[in-house]
mmCIF file of C-alpha atoms and ligand atoms in Angstrom:
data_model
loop_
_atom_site.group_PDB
_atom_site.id
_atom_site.type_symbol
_atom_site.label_atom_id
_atom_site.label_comp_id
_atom_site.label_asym_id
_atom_site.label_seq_id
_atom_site.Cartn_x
_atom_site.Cartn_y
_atom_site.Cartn_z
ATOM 1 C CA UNK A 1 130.818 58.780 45.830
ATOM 2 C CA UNK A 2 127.640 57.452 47.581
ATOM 3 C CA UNK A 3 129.327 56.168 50.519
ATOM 4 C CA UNK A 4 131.133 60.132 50.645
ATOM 5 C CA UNK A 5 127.572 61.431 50.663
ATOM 6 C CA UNK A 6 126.504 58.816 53.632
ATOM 7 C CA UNK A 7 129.275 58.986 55.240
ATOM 8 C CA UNK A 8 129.570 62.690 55.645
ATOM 9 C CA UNK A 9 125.443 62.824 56.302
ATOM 10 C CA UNK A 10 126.465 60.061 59.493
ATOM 11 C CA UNK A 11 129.371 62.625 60.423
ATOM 12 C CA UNK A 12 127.036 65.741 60.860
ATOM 13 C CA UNK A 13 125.000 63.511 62.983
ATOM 14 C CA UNK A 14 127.322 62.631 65.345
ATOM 15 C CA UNK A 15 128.250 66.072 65.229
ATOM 16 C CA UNK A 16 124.744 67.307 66.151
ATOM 17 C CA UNK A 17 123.865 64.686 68.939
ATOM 18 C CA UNK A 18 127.219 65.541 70.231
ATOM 19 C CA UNK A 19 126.080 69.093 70.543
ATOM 20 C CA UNK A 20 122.492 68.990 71.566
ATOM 21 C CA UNK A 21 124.194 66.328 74.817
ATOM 22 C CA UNK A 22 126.795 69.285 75.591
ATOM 23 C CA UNK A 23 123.959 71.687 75.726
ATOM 24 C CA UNK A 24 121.985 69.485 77.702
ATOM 25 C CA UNK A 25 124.591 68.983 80.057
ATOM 26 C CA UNK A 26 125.113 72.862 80.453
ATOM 27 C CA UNK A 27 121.806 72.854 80.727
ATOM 28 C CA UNK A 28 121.559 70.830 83.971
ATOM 29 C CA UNK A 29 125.002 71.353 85.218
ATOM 30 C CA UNK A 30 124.685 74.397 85.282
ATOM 31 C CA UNK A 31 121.260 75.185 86.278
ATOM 32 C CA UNK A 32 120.986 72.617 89.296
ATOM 33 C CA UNK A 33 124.425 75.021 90.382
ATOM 34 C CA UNK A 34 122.266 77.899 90.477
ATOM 35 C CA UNK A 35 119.093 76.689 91.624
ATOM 36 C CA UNK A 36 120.995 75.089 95.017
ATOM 37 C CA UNK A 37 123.641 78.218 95.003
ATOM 38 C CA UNK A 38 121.404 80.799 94.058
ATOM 39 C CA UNK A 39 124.057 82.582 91.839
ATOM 40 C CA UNK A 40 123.805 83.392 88.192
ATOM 41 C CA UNK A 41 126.731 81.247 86.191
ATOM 42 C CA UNK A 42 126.952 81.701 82.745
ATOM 43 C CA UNK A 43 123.279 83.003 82.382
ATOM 44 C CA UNK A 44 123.266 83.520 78.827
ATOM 45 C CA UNK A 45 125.041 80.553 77.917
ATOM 46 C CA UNK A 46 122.555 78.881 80.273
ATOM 47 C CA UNK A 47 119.588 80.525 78.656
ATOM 48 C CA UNK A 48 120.561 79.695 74.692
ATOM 49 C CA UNK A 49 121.015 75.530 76.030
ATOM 50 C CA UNK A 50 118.127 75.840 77.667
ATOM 51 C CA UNK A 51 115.744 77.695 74.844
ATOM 52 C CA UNK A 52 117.539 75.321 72.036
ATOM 53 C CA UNK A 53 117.238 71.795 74.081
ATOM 54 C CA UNK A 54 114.384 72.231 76.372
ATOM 55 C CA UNK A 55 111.898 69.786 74.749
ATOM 56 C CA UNK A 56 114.542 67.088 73.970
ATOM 57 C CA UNK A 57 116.171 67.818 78.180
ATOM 58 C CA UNK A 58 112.395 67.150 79.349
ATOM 59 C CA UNK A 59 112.432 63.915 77.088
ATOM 60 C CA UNK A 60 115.698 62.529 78.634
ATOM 61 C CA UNK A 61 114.831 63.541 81.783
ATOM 62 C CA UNK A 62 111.447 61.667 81.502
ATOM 63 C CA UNK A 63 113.307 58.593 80.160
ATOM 64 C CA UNK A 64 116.070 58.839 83.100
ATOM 65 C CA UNK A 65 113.191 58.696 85.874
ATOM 66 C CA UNK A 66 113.865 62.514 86.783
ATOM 67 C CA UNK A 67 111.967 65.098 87.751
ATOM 68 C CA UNK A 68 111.092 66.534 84.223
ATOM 69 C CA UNK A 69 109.797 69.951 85.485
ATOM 70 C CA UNK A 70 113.196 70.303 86.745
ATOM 71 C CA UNK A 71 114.516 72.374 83.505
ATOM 72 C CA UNK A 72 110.960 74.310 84.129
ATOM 73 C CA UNK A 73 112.455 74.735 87.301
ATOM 74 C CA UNK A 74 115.628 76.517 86.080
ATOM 75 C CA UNK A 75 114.392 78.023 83.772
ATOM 76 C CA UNK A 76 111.845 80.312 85.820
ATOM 77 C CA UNK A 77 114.764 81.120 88.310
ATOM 78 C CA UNK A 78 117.238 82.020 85.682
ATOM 79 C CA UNK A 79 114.614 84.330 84.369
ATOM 80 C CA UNK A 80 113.868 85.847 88.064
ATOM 81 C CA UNK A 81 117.528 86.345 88.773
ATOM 82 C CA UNK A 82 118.131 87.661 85.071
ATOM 83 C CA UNK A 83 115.396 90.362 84.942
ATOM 84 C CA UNK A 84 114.995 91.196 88.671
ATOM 85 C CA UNK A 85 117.254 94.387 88.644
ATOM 86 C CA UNK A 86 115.290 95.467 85.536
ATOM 87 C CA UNK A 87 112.340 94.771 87.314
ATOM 88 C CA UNK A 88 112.970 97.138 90.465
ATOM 89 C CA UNK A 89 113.621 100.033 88.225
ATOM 90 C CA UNK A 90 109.989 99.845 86.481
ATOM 91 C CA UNK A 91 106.885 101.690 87.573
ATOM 92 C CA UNK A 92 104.273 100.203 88.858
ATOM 93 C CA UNK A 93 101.752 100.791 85.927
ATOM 94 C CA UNK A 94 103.480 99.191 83.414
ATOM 95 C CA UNK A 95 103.777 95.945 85.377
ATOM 96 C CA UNK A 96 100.645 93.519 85.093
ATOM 97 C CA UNK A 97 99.914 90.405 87.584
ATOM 98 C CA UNK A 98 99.209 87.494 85.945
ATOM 99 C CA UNK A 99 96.945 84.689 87.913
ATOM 100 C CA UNK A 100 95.637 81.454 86.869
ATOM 101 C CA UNK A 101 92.179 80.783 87.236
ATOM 102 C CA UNK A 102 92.779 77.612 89.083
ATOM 103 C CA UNK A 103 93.474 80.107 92.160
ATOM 104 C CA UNK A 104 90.124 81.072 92.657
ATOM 105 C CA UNK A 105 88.161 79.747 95.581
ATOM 106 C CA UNK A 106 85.701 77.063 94.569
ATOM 107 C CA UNK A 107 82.552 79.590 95.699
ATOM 108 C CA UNK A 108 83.887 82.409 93.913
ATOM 109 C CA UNK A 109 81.198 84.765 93.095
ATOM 110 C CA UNK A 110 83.124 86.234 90.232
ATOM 111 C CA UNK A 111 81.882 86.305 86.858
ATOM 112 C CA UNK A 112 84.396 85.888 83.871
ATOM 113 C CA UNK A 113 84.669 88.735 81.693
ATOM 114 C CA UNK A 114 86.756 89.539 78.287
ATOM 115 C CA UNK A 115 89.642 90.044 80.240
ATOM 116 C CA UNK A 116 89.065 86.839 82.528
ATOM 117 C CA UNK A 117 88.187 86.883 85.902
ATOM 118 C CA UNK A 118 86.767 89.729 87.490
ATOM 119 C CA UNK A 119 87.693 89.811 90.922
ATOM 120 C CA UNK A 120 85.061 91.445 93.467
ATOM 121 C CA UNK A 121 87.233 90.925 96.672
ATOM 122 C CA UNK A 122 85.309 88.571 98.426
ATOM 123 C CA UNK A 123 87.994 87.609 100.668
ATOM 124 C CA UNK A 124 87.780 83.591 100.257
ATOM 125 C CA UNK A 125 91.102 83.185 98.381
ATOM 126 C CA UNK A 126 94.895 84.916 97.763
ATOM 127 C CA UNK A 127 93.022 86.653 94.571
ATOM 128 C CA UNK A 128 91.473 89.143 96.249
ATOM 129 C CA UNK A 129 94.325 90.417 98.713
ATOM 130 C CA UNK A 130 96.369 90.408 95.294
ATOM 131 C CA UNK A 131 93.759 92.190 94.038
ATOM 132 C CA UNK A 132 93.758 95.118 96.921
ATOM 133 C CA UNK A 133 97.328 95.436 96.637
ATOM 134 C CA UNK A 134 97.018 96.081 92.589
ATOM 135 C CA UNK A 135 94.594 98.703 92.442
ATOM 136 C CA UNK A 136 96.606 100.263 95.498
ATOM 137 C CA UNK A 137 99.953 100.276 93.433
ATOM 138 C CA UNK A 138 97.572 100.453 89.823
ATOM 139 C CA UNK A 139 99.354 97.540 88.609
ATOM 140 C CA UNK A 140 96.835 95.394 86.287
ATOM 141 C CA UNK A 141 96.037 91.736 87.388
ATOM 142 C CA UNK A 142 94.522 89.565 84.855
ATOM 143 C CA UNK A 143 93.132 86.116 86.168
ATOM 144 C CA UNK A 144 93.199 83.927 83.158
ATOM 145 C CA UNK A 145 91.427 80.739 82.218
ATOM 146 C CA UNK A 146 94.681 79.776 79.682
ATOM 147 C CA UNK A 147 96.955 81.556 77.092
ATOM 148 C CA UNK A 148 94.911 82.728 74.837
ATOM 149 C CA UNK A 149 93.336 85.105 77.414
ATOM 150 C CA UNK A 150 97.244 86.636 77.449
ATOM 151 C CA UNK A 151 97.244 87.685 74.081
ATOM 152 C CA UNK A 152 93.961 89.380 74.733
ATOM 153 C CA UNK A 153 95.433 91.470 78.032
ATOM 154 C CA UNK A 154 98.191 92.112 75.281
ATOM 155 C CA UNK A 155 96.190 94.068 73.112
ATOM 156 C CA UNK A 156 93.981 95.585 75.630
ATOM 157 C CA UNK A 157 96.801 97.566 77.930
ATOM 158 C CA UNK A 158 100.441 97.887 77.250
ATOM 159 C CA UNK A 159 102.724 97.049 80.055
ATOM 160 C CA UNK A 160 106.544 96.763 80.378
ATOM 161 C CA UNK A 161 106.895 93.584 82.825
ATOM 162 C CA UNK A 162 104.691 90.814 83.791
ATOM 163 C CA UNK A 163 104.793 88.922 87.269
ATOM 164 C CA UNK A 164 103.213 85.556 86.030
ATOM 165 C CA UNK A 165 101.760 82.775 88.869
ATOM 166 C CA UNK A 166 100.998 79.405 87.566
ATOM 167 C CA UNK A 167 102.387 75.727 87.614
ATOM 168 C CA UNK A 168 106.105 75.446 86.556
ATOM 169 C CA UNK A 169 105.293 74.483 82.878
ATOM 170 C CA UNK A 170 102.738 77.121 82.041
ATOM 171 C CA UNK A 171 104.735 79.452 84.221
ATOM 172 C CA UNK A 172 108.038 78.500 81.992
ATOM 173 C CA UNK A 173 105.988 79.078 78.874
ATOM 174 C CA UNK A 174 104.842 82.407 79.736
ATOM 175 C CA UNK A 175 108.054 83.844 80.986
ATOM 176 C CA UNK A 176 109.104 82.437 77.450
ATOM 177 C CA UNK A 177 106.696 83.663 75.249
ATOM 178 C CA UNK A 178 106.741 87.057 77.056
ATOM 179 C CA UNK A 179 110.578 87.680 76.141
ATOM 180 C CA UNK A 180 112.190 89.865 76.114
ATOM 181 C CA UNK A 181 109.836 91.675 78.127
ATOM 182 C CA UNK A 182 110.472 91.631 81.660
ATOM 183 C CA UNK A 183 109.236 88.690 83.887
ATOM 184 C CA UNK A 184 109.353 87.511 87.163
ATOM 185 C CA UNK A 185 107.379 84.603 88.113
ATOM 186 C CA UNK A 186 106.164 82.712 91.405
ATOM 187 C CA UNK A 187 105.576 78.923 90.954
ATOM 188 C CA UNK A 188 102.163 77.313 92.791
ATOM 189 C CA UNK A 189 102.789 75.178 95.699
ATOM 190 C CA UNK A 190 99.967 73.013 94.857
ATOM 191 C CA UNK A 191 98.708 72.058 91.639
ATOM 192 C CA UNK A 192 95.247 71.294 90.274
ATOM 193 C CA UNK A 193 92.422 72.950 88.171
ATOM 194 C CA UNK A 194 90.739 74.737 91.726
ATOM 195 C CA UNK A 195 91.705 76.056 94.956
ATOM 196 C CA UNK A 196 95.452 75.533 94.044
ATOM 197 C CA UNK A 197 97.893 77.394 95.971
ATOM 198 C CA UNK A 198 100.581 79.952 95.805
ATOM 199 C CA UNK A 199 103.257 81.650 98.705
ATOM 200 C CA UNK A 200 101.138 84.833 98.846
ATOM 201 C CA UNK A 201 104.168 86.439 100.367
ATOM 202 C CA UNK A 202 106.571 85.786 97.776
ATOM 203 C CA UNK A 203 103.652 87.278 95.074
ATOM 204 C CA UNK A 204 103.407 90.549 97.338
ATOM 205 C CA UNK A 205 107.399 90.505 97.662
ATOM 206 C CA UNK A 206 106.803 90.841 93.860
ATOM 207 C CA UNK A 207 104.282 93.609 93.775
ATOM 208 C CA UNK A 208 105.981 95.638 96.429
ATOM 209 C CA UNK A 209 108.923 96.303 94.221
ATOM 210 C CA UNK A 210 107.952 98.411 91.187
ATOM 211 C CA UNK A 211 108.451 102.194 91.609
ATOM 212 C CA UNK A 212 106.916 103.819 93.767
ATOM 213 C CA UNK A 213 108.751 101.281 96.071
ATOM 214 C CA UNK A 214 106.390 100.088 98.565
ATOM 215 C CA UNK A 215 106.555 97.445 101.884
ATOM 216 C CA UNK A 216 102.993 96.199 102.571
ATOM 217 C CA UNK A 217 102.357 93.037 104.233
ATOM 218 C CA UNK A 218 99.339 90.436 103.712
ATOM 219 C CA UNK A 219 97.779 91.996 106.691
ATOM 220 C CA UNK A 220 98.164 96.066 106.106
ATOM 221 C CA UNK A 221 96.725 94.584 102.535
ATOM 222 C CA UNK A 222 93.853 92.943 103.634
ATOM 223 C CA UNK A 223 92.723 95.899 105.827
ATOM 224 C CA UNK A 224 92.547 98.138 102.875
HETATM 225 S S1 SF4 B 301 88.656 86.841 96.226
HETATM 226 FE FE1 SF4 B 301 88.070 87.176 94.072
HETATM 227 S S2 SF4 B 301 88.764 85.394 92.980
HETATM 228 FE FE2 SF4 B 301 88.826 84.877 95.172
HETATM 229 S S3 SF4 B 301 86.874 83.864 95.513
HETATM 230 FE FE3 SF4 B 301 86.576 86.048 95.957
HETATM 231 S S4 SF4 B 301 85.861 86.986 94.042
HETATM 232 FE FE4 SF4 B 301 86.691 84.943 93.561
#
């Protein structure tokens, strides 16, 4: 009777490893497809593997030698290509910009208020042309020291959709904790805790597309 009892506890094991390896292999399989393709395969299917495995894929890839942001990786572009259609039909005051303090230039003369950093324009880094464009379209940007600071732009103005900047893990995170609001997301080029970097023109790709539709480049911005 015992050996019944350990013998069926081994089976549901082997059943479960089995499963979680599938899903990890959809995870990656699939995901590296669409990252080099730039195609949406499967997208649910690839979103469930990726929400039920992704600390266990980051494990294995860490033990294989492999890029571990890489499921951080797919995930942020499955959520772009997922909610981007979504995203164009929204207006522009109920999206909010999401920045991570890291951004800032290191003589920024901005103070940090309770809804993080408050901006004054100063022209030293991307912030401030971001910035410029958001009053313009009256889309809120929030430059945040960490989470926490999200919740707080949570409770202080409502918003539909959230364009999130920040490393691929925190960016990953957010997009995640966010759902199933709308999110798009643009990953830094360089990393750090100051004067890290971002593609300013894929953020103002971003900001140029809620309603009312608009095509400003970094330099019509930064002459506002
Ligand atoms: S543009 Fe804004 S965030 Fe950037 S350094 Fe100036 S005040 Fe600070």
């Amino acid at each position: 009777m015992d050996m019944n009892i350990f013998t069926l506890v081994g089976e549901i094991v082997v059943v479960g490893v089995v499963i979680i390896l599938i899903l990890i292999a959809i995870s990656l399989i699939l995901g590296v497809y669409q990252l080099e393709n730039k195609k949406l395969v499967f997208p649910r299917v690839l979103l469930f593997a990726i929400n039920l495995t992704y600390p266990t894929t980051k494990r294995m890839l860490k033990l294989l030698n492999m890029d571990e942001l890489l499921i951080d990786k797919i995930s942020i572009d499955l959520r772009n290509r997922l909610h981007h259609n979504d995203f164009k039909e929204l207006d522009a005051k109920d999206v909010i910009l999401i920045l991570p303090h890291c951004l800032r230039a290191q003589k920024c003369p901005a103070v940090l208020g309770n809804s993080g950093l408050e901006c004054v324009k100063c022209g030293k880094c991307s912030i401030g042309t971001f910035k410029k464009m958001c009053d313009k379209k009256e889309i809120g940007m929030y430059v945040v020291p960490g989470s926490t600071f999200i919740k707080q732009v949570m409770k202080q103005r409502p918003f539909k959709a959230a364009i999130g900047v920040a490393c691929p893990i925190d960016l990953n995170n957010m997009m995640t904790s966010l759902a199933p609001l709308t999110t798009q997301g643009a990953v830094l080029l360089k990393d750090g805790c100051i004067n890290t970097m971002v593609n300013e023109d894929d953020v103002i790709d971003l900001l140029n597309i809620p309603k009312p539709v608009t095509h400003y480049t970094k330099d019509e911005i930064d002459n506002f």
